[in-house]
mmCIF file of C-alpha atoms in Angstrom:
data_model
loop_
_atom_site.group_PDB
_atom_site.id
_atom_site.type_symbol
_atom_site.label_atom_id
_atom_site.label_comp_id
_atom_site.label_asym_id
_atom_site.label_seq_id
_atom_site.Cartn_x
_atom_site.Cartn_y
_atom_site.Cartn_z
ATOM 1 C CA MET A 1 11.539 -1.016 -0.398
ATOM 2 C CA MET A 2 11.004 0.696 -3.745
ATOM 3 C CA GLN A 3 12.983 3.221 -5.712
ATOM 4 C CA LYS A 4 12.292 5.406 -8.708
ATOM 5 C CA GLN A 5 13.563 4.197 -12.016
ATOM 6 C CA ALA A 6 16.019 6.313 -14.015
ATOM 7 C CA VAL A 7 13.197 7.014 -16.493
ATOM 8 C CA SER A 8 11.066 9.685 -14.810
ATOM 9 C CA SER A 9 8.136 9.707 -17.218
ATOM 10 C CA PHE A 10 6.706 8.409 -20.486
ATOM 11 C CA SER A 11 6.605 10.238 -23.788
ATOM 12 C CA ALA A 12 3.169 11.272 -25.054
ATOM 13 C CA LYS A 13 3.156 8.298 -27.418
ATOM 14 C CA GLU A 14 4.136 5.882 -24.635
ATOM 15 C CA VAL A 15 1.386 7.270 -22.406
ATOM 16 C CA THR A 16 -1.244 6.678 -25.100
ATOM 17 C CA GLU A 17 -0.008 3.157 -25.826
ATOM 18 C CA TRP A 18 0.206 2.155 -22.170
ATOM 19 C CA LEU A 19 -3.262 3.480 -21.349
ATOM 20 C CA MET A 20 -4.734 1.616 -24.304
ATOM 21 C CA GLN A 21 -3.005 -1.651 -23.379
ATOM 22 C CA SER A 22 -4.093 -1.249 -19.749
ATOM 23 C CA HIS A 23 -7.749 -0.456 -20.609
ATOM 24 C CA SER A 24 -7.349 2.795 -18.670
ATOM 25 C CA ASP A 25 -8.330 6.402 -19.284
ATOM 26 C CA GLY A 26 -5.858 7.621 -16.652
ATOM 27 C CA VAL A 27 -8.645 9.119 -14.542
ATOM 28 C CA TYR A 28 -11.271 6.610 -13.419
ATOM 29 C CA PRO A 29 -10.468 3.050 -12.296
ATOM 30 C CA CYS A 30 -12.204 0.193 -14.075
ATOM 31 C CA MET A 31 -12.239 -3.511 -13.284
ATOM 32 C CA ALA A 32 -10.224 -4.478 -16.384
ATOM 33 C CA GLU A 33 -7.194 -2.373 -15.459
ATOM 34 C CA LEU A 34 -7.216 -3.547 -11.828
ATOM 35 C CA LEU A 35 -7.635 -7.205 -12.779
ATOM 36 C CA LYS A 36 -4.328 -7.140 -14.669
ATOM 37 C CA TYR A 37 -2.512 -7.089 -11.323
ATOM 38 C CA ARG A 38 -3.685 -10.628 -10.816
ATOM 39 C CA TYR A 39 -0.843 -11.475 -13.206
ATOM 40 C CA GLN A 40 1.437 -8.617 -12.093
ATOM 41 C CA PRO A 41 1.055 -8.697 -8.289
ATOM 42 C CA LEU A 42 3.062 -6.331 -6.097
ATOM 43 C CA ARG A 43 4.779 -8.017 -3.166
ATOM 44 C CA LEU A 44 5.405 -6.310 0.146
ATOM 45 C CA PRO A 45 8.767 -7.203 1.703
ATOM 46 C CA VAL A 46 8.766 -9.675 4.595
ATOM 47 C CA PRO A 47 8.622 -7.536 7.747
ATOM 48 C CA LYS A 48 11.351 -7.749 10.321
ATOM 49 C CA ALA A 49 10.415 -9.282 13.654
ATOM 50 C CA SER A 50 9.263 -6.715 16.172
ATOM 51 C CA GLY A 51 8.896 -7.376 19.841
ATOM 52 C CA ASN A 52 5.799 -5.200 19.928
ATOM 53 C CA SER A 53 3.867 -7.272 17.430
ATOM 54 C CA ALA A 54 1.665 -10.044 18.690
ATOM 55 C CA GLN A 55 2.747 -12.206 15.781
ATOM 56 C CA SER A 56 6.394 -11.226 15.629
ATOM 57 C CA GLY A 57 9.170 -13.773 15.549
ATOM 58 C CA GLN A 58 8.971 -17.388 14.508
ATOM 59 C CA ARG A 59 9.066 -20.028 17.204
ATOM 60 C CA LEU A 60 10.413 -23.458 16.440
ATOM 61 C CA SER A 61 8.637 -26.451 17.916
ATOM 62 C CA LYS A 62 9.876 -29.995 18.487
ATOM 63 C CA THR A 63 6.415 -31.400 17.859
ATOM 64 C CA ARG A 64 3.892 -30.748 15.156
ATOM 65 C CA GLY A 65 0.608 -29.263 16.195
ATOM 66 C CA ARG A 66 -2.302 -27.484 14.624
ATOM 67 C CA GLY A 67 -1.183 -24.424 12.693
ATOM 68 C CA MET A 68 2.384 -25.700 12.350
ATOM 69 C CA GLU A 69 4.451 -25.969 9.172
ATOM 70 C CA PHE A 70 7.676 -27.871 8.495
ATOM 71 C CA ASP A 71 10.849 -25.803 8.974
ATOM 72 C CA GLU A 72 13.990 -27.980 8.930
ATOM 73 C CA VAL A 73 15.666 -31.277 9.860
ATOM 74 C CA ARG A 74 18.520 -31.406 12.384
ATOM 75 C CA HIS A 75 20.373 -33.958 14.503
ATOM 76 C CA TYR A 76 18.280 -35.516 17.254
ATOM 77 C CA GLN A 77 18.928 -33.981 20.686
ATOM 78 C CA ALA A 78 18.003 -35.181 24.162
ATOM 79 C CA GLY A 79 14.441 -34.158 24.924
ATOM 80 C CA ASP A 80 13.244 -34.143 21.308
ATOM 81 C CA ASP A 81 9.901 -35.828 20.672
ATOM 82 C CA VAL A 82 10.555 -39.263 19.165
ATOM 83 C CA ARG A 83 7.391 -38.844 17.075
ATOM 84 C CA ALA A 84 9.193 -36.119 15.115
ATOM 85 C CA ILE A 85 12.130 -38.332 14.089
ATOM 86 C CA ASP A 86 12.710 -38.195 10.324
ATOM 87 C CA TRP A 87 13.241 -41.886 9.597
ATOM 88 C CA ARG A 88 14.199 -41.362 5.952
ATOM 89 C CA VAL A 89 17.042 -38.979 6.762
ATOM 90 C CA THR A 90 18.042 -41.154 9.716
ATOM 91 C CA ALA A 91 18.273 -44.255 7.487
ATOM 92 C CA ARG A 92 20.169 -42.384 4.785
ATOM 93 C CA THR A 93 22.766 -40.810 7.102
ATOM 94 C CA GLY A 94 22.999 -43.445 9.805
ATOM 95 C CA GLN A 95 22.424 -40.736 12.427
ATOM 96 C CA THR A 96 19.148 -39.881 14.126
ATOM 97 C CA HIS A 97 17.535 -36.714 12.776
ATOM 98 C CA THR A 98 14.391 -34.945 13.918
ATOM 99 C CA LYS A 99 11.994 -32.566 12.196
ATOM 100 C CA LEU A 100 11.381 -29.058 13.476
ATOM 101 C CA PHE A 101 8.172 -27.196 12.827
ATOM 102 C CA ARG A 102 7.419 -23.490 12.679
ATOM 103 C CA GLU A 103 4.229 -21.913 13.939
ATOM 104 C CA GLU A 104 2.259 -20.616 10.985
ATOM 105 C CA LYS A 105 1.730 -16.875 11.249
ATOM 106 C CA GLU A 106 -1.170 -15.443 9.336
ATOM 107 C CA ARG A 107 -0.464 -11.840 8.411
ATOM 108 C CA PRO A 108 -3.631 -10.233 7.078
ATOM 109 C CA VAL A 109 -2.974 -7.110 5.038
ATOM 110 C CA PHE A 110 -5.092 -4.027 5.601
ATOM 111 C CA LEU A 111 -4.955 -1.401 2.842
ATOM 112 C CA CYS A 112 -5.828 2.191 3.717
ATOM 113 C CA VAL A 113 -6.363 4.038 0.433
ATOM 114 C CA ASP A 114 -6.649 7.833 0.210
ATOM 115 C CA PHE A 115 -8.993 9.217 -2.458
ATOM 116 C CA SER A 116 -9.256 12.704 -0.931
ATOM 117 C CA ASN A 117 -9.184 15.870 -3.043
ATOM 118 C CA SER A 118 -5.404 16.295 -3.070
ATOM 119 C CA MET A 119 -5.136 12.867 -4.728
ATOM 120 C CA TRP A 120 -7.405 14.041 -7.560
ATOM 121 C CA PHE A 121 -4.448 15.353 -9.533
ATOM 122 C CA GLY A 122 -2.120 14.061 -12.237
ATOM 123 C CA SER A 123 -0.036 15.704 -14.922
ATOM 124 C CA GLN A 124 1.271 12.869 -17.093
ATOM 125 C CA LEU A 125 0.107 9.238 -16.923
ATOM 126 C CA LEU A 126 -2.421 8.715 -14.101
ATOM 127 C CA LEU A 127 -4.180 10.683 -11.429
ATOM 128 C CA LYS A 128 -2.534 10.097 -8.060
ATOM 129 C CA SER A 129 -5.801 8.575 -6.845
ATOM 130 C CA LEU A 130 -5.836 6.122 -9.748
ATOM 131 C CA GLN A 131 -2.207 5.172 -9.121
ATOM 132 C CA ALA A 132 -3.180 4.525 -5.486
ATOM 133 C CA ALA A 133 -5.902 2.165 -6.736
ATOM 134 C CA HIS A 134 -3.369 0.363 -8.953
ATOM 135 C CA VAL A 135 -0.921 -0.088 -6.060
ATOM 136 C CA ALA A 136 -3.710 -1.328 -3.782
ATOM 137 C CA ALA A 137 -4.870 -3.810 -6.434
ATOM 138 C CA GLY A 138 -1.348 -5.159 -6.925
ATOM 139 C CA ILE A 139 -0.786 -5.683 -3.206
ATOM 140 C CA ALA A 140 -4.248 -7.216 -2.766
ATOM 141 C CA TRP A 141 -3.631 -9.828 -5.456
ATOM 142 C CA HIS A 142 -0.261 -10.794 -4.019
ATOM 143 C CA THR A 143 -1.742 -11.067 -0.517
ATOM 144 C CA VAL A 144 -4.467 -13.535 -1.475
ATOM 145 C CA GLN A 145 -2.134 -15.474 -3.773
ATOM 146 C CA ARG A 146 0.222 -16.135 -0.854
ATOM 147 C CA GLY A 147 -2.727 -17.402 1.195
ATOM 148 C CA ASP A 148 -3.413 -14.430 3.477
ATOM 149 C CA ARG A 149 -6.530 -12.307 3.839
ATOM 150 C CA VAL A 150 -6.853 -8.746 2.580
ATOM 151 C CA GLY A 151 -9.092 -6.009 3.927
ATOM 152 C CA GLY A 152 -9.319 -2.297 3.468
ATOM 153 C CA LEU A 153 -10.290 1.166 4.551
ATOM 154 C CA ILE A 154 -10.960 3.397 1.544
ATOM 155 C CA TYR A 155 -11.931 7.033 1.904
ATOM 156 C CA ASN A 156 -12.521 10.264 0.031
ATOM 157 C CA ASN A 157 -13.419 13.662 1.458
ATOM 158 C CA HIS A 158 -16.941 12.713 2.513
ATOM 159 C CA GLN A 159 -17.185 8.912 2.752
ATOM 160 C CA HIS A 160 -15.285 5.862 3.861
ATOM 161 C CA ILE A 161 -15.705 2.121 3.333
ATOM 162 C CA GLU A 162 -14.467 -0.526 5.755
ATOM 163 C CA ILE A 163 -13.801 -3.939 4.209
ATOM 164 C CA LYS A 164 -13.333 -6.911 6.501
ATOM 165 C CA PRO A 165 -10.335 -9.097 5.598
ATOM 166 C CA GLN A 166 -11.273 -11.851 3.163
ATOM 167 C CA ALA A 167 -9.221 -14.689 1.695
ATOM 168 C CA ARG A 168 -8.702 -15.988 -1.832
ATOM 169 C CA GLN A 169 -9.945 -14.356 -5.020
ATOM 170 C CA HIS A 170 -13.129 -13.150 -3.346
ATOM 171 C CA GLY A 171 -11.100 -10.936 -1.016
ATOM 172 C CA ALA A 172 -9.202 -9.256 -3.843
ATOM 173 C CA LEU A 173 -12.299 -8.783 -6.008
ATOM 174 C CA LEU A 174 -14.244 -7.243 -3.139
ATOM 175 C CA LEU A 175 -11.483 -4.713 -2.565
ATOM 176 C CA LEU A 176 -11.306 -3.885 -6.281
ATOM 177 C CA LYS A 177 -15.053 -3.281 -6.454
ATOM 178 C CA GLN A 178 -14.896 -0.870 -3.536
ATOM 179 C CA LEU A 179 -11.898 0.972 -4.970
ATOM 180 C CA ILE A 180 -13.985 1.651 -8.063
ATOM 181 C CA ALA A 181 -17.057 2.563 -6.008
ATOM 182 C CA LEU A 182 -15.429 5.188 -3.804
ATOM 183 C CA HIS A 183 -13.021 6.777 -6.279
ATOM 184 C CA PRO A 184 -13.541 10.567 -6.527
ATOM 185 C CA GLU A 185 -16.290 11.924 -8.734
ATOM 186 C CA MET A 186 -18.278 8.682 -8.625
ATOM 187 C CA ALA A 187 -22.033 9.134 -8.233
ATOM 188 C CA PRO A 188 -23.303 8.409 -4.683
ATOM 189 C CA ALA A 189 -25.466 5.575 -6.009
ATOM 190 C CA GLU A 190 -22.311 3.723 -7.062
ATOM 191 C CA SER A 191 -21.180 3.566 -3.438
ATOM 192 C CA GLU A 192 -24.494 2.490 -1.935
ATOM 193 C CA ASN A 193 -24.529 -1.015 -3.423
ATOM 194 C CA ASN A 194 -22.128 -2.778 -1.074
ATOM 195 C CA PRO A 195 -21.794 -6.406 0.040
ATOM 196 C CA ASP A 196 -22.820 -7.302 3.560
ATOM 197 C CA ASN A 197 -19.216 -7.652 4.677
ATOM 198 C CA SER A 198 -18.304 -4.037 3.979
ATOM 199 C CA ASN A 199 -19.378 -0.999 5.949
ATOM 200 C CA THR A 200 -19.947 2.293 4.152
ATOM 201 C CA ASN A 201 -20.309 5.703 5.757
ATOM 202 C CA LEU A 202 -22.175 7.891 3.273
ATOM 203 C CA GLY A 203 -22.542 10.904 5.524
ATOM 204 C CA ASN A 204 -21.339 14.400 4.735
ATOM 205 C CA ASN A 205 -18.766 14.430 7.535
ATOM 206 C CA GLN A 206 -15.345 15.555 6.380
ATOM 207 C CA GLN A 207 -12.900 12.652 6.280
ATOM 208 C CA ASP A 208 -9.163 13.045 6.913
ATOM 209 C CA LEU A 209 -6.079 10.897 7.438
ATOM 210 C CA GLY A 210 -6.181 11.211 11.218
ATOM 211 C CA GLN A 211 -9.723 9.805 11.346
ATOM 212 C CA GLN A 212 -8.675 6.830 9.249
ATOM 213 C CA LEU A 213 -5.678 6.059 11.473
ATOM 214 C CA ARG A 214 -7.951 6.036 14.519
ATOM 215 C CA ARG A 215 -10.322 3.698 12.680
ATOM 216 C CA LEU A 216 -7.435 1.380 11.829
ATOM 217 C CA MET A 217 -6.583 1.074 15.525
ATOM 218 C CA LYS A 218 -10.058 -0.357 16.107
ATOM 219 C CA LEU A 219 -10.351 -2.428 12.931
ATOM 220 C CA CYS A 220 -6.994 -4.233 12.869
ATOM 221 C CA ARG A 221 -6.021 -7.011 15.221
ATOM 222 C CA PRO A 222 -2.427 -6.973 16.505
ATOM 223 C CA GLY A 223 0.088 -8.364 14.030
ATOM 224 C CA ALA A 224 -1.535 -7.112 10.823
ATOM 225 C CA ASP A 225 0.349 -5.572 7.919
ATOM 226 C CA ILE A 226 -1.095 -2.085 7.433
ATOM 227 C CA VAL A 227 -0.330 -0.337 4.147
ATOM 228 C CA ILE A 228 -1.301 3.333 3.850
ATOM 229 C CA ILE A 229 -1.419 4.610 0.261
ATOM 230 C CA SER A 230 -1.640 8.400 0.133
ATOM 231 C CA ASP A 231 0.201 11.589 -0.785
ATOM 232 C CA PHE A 232 0.293 12.342 2.966
ATOM 233 C CA SER A 233 -0.551 15.985 2.323
ATOM 234 C CA GLU A 234 -2.294 16.028 5.722
ATOM 235 C CA LEU A 235 0.677 14.659 7.664
ATOM 236 C CA ASP A 236 1.274 16.634 10.857
ATOM 237 C CA SER A 237 2.458 16.024 14.420
ATOM 238 C CA ALA A 238 -0.919 14.550 15.415
ATOM 239 C CA THR A 239 -0.980 12.006 12.577
ATOM 240 C CA ILE A 240 2.662 11.116 13.261
ATOM 241 C CA LYS A 241 1.694 10.242 16.846
ATOM 242 C CA LEU A 242 -1.190 8.122 15.569
ATOM 243 C CA LEU A 243 1.199 6.299 13.237
ATOM 244 C CA GLN A 244 3.535 5.664 16.158
ATOM 245 C CA GLY A 245 0.592 4.162 18.036
ATOM 246 C CA LEU A 246 -0.231 1.849 15.136
ATOM 247 C CA ARG A 247 3.416 0.868 14.874
ATOM 248 C CA LYS A 248 3.359 -0.580 18.410
ATOM 249 C CA HIS A 249 1.073 -3.433 17.375
ATOM 250 C CA HIS A 250 1.384 -3.684 13.591
ATOM 251 C CA THR A 251 3.801 -3.512 10.697
ATOM 252 C CA VAL A 252 3.050 -0.211 8.959
ATOM 253 C CA THR A 253 4.128 0.732 5.440
ATOM 254 C CA ALA A 254 3.535 4.188 3.970
ATOM 255 C CA ILE A 255 3.406 4.350 0.181
ATOM 256 C CA MET A 256 3.617 7.992 -0.860
ATOM 257 C CA ILE A 257 2.056 8.786 -4.232
ATOM 258 C CA THR A 258 3.683 11.745 -6.004
ATOM 259 C CA ASP A 259 3.432 13.574 -9.321
ATOM 260 C CA PRO A 260 6.339 15.214 -11.218
ATOM 261 C CA PHE A 261 4.397 18.484 -11.444
ATOM 262 C CA GLU A 262 4.597 18.770 -7.657
ATOM 263 C CA GLU A 263 8.390 18.602 -7.806
ATOM 264 C CA ARG A 264 9.209 20.652 -10.911
ATOM 265 C CA LEU A 265 7.123 22.969 -13.088
ATOM 266 C CA PRO A 266 7.040 22.542 -16.892
ATOM 267 C CA GLN A 267 10.087 24.152 -18.488
ATOM 268 C CA ASN A 268 8.684 24.799 -21.961
ATOM 269 C CA VAL A 269 5.638 26.887 -21.009
ATOM 270 C CA PHE A 270 6.104 30.664 -21.003
ATOM 271 C CA ARG A 271 2.724 31.916 -19.861
ATOM 272 C CA ASP A 272 0.928 31.976 -16.542
ATOM 273 C CA ILE A 273 -1.802 29.385 -15.975
ATOM 274 C CA ASP A 274 -4.461 28.719 -13.340
ATOM 275 C CA ILE A 275 -4.745 25.253 -11.806
ATOM 276 C CA TYR A 276 -6.830 23.508 -9.151
ATOM 277 C CA ASP A 277 -4.862 21.192 -6.843
ATOM 278 C CA GLY A 278 -7.911 19.441 -5.396
ATOM 279 C CA LYS A 279 -8.244 21.977 -2.604
ATOM 280 C CA GLU A 280 -7.597 25.482 -3.924
ATOM 281 C CA GLN A 281 -7.216 27.492 -7.123
ATOM 282 C CA HIS A 282 -3.650 28.638 -7.840
ATOM 283 C CA THR A 283 -1.920 30.773 -10.438
ATOM 284 C CA LEU A 284 1.392 29.423 -11.713
ATOM 285 C CA PHE A 285 3.701 32.181 -12.938
ATOM 286 C CA LEU A 286 5.514 29.997 -15.444
ATOM 287 C CA SER A 287 6.976 32.975 -17.295
ATOM 288 C CA ASN A 288 9.026 33.922 -14.217
ATOM 289 C CA PRO A 289 12.317 31.962 -13.788
ATOM 290 C CA ASP A 290 12.570 32.938 -10.117
ATOM 291 C CA TYR A 291 9.119 31.465 -9.529
ATOM 292 C CA HIS A 292 10.351 28.123 -10.912
ATOM 293 C CA LYS A 293 13.291 28.113 -8.489
ATOM 294 C CA LYS A 294 11.107 29.029 -5.519
ATOM 295 C CA TRP A 295 8.588 26.310 -6.440
ATOM 296 C CA GLN A 296 11.291 23.659 -6.637
ATOM 297 C CA ARG A 297 12.865 24.694 -3.312
ATOM 298 C CA GLN A 298 9.501 24.503 -1.576
ATOM 299 C CA ALA A 299 8.668 21.187 -3.246
ATOM 300 C CA ILE A 300 11.937 19.605 -2.131
ATOM 301 C CA GLN A 301 11.425 20.877 1.409
ATOM 302 C CA TRP A 302 7.820 19.622 1.551
ATOM 303 C CA GLN A 303 8.769 16.196 0.224
ATOM 304 C CA SER A 304 11.624 15.936 2.712
ATOM 305 C CA GLU A 305 9.408 16.954 5.635
ATOM 306 C CA ARG A 306 6.826 14.306 4.771
ATOM 307 C CA GLU A 307 9.412 11.541 4.418
ATOM 308 C CA GLN A 308 11.167 12.549 7.644
ATOM 309 C CA GLY A 309 7.857 12.673 9.491
ATOM 310 C CA LEU A 310 6.933 9.171 8.347
ATOM 311 C CA ARG A 311 10.337 7.789 9.292
ATOM 312 C CA ARG A 312 10.086 9.516 12.660
ATOM 313 C CA ALA A 313 6.881 7.559 13.146
ATOM 314 C CA GLY A 314 8.888 4.366 12.604
ATOM 315 C CA VAL A 315 7.044 3.220 9.483
ATOM 316 C CA ARG A 316 8.527 1.891 6.261
ATOM 317 C CA VAL A 317 8.392 4.476 3.490
ATOM 318 C CA ALA A 318 8.163 4.013 -0.281
ATOM 319 C CA THR A 319 7.529 6.543 -3.037
ATOM 320 C CA VAL A 320 5.572 5.778 -6.212
ATOM 321 C CA SER A 321 5.149 8.352 -8.976
ATOM 322 C CA ALA A 322 1.863 8.694 -10.848
ATOM 323 C CA ALA A 323 3.893 9.327 -14.018
ATOM 324 C CA LEU A 324 4.972 5.691 -14.468
ATOM 325 C CA PRO A 325 3.274 2.281 -14.120
ATOM 326 C CA ALA A 326 3.501 1.016 -10.545
ATOM 327 C CA ASN A 327 5.216 -2.240 -11.483
ATOM 328 C CA MET A 328 8.045 -0.334 -13.210
ATOM 329 C CA GLN A 329 8.878 1.270 -9.866
ATOM 330 C CA TRP A 330 8.366 -1.771 -7.664
ATOM 331 C CA PHE A 331 11.375 -3.543 -6.205
ATOM 332 C CA HIS A 332 10.979 -6.908 -4.485
ATOM 333 C CA ARG A 333 13.697 -6.082 -2.017
ATOM 334 C CA GLY A 334 14.578 -2.868 -0.301
ATOM 335 C CA LYS A 335 15.328 -0.957 2.835
ATOM 336 C CA HIS A 336 13.321 -0.402 5.958
#
């Protein structure tokens, strides 16, 4: 669906300029930077028909009914409803033609956005959590602009917000407000002021990906487009099974947020440094060439295991780096 561009990152000057133009500090989401996706929406590819989805396939009807949209004109055949005859085409061609109609299929989009501790990391342009907010905003705007509803399930380590699918601009704006409210490091008071059509859990219970997948099974009606935006650091055999369960009734897309630092350590630093990855404190032995090689081997293996696990679950997989703007990495067409 999406591929990385040949350019892997911005220069320091380009980072500064882009952040300024985007009204972003690279750390905390604000309404101005998320509103820009109203004019730069990110389109999900049209899902392939699946026999397991309640809204899969597109049936053609000889008559027009409620919830039907025009599909095509063809030659009249025995048994066609005479009320569907296209008299203009018939008069122009001298042969009887009839209109066919397609059942309109609403495909609400449900965005599951991960703001857990492992997403609170970024080495170049944006935090992974902020890039997740950007991707969610872009998809939300495209969803409402095409006439569908958008809802969400946003979570960090201690809270989650459920947003019922809403249509039009209101639906996108509601999602944007909640992305800002539940982003890491926000004060609890920011998350308590929620509209009536969102449900916030402000307890101290630890939240994880598996819990959110189980919630999605209850929240989403069959036939929804579910988009999970995360680094999938918690992916294991149990979450893969949950994804397979979701896949039976929905179209599921996994958008994996990455950072270049996770794949390759800086090459021009010759001293050891301590870092916090959102979960634990680590020492990076940057002065040791063998340590660099070991890090890269492990990073490649970890990335491969996550991608293979997601594909084993039968979901569509895309990778978006936090080192570049989302729309620079977004392709309108791609592979399953």
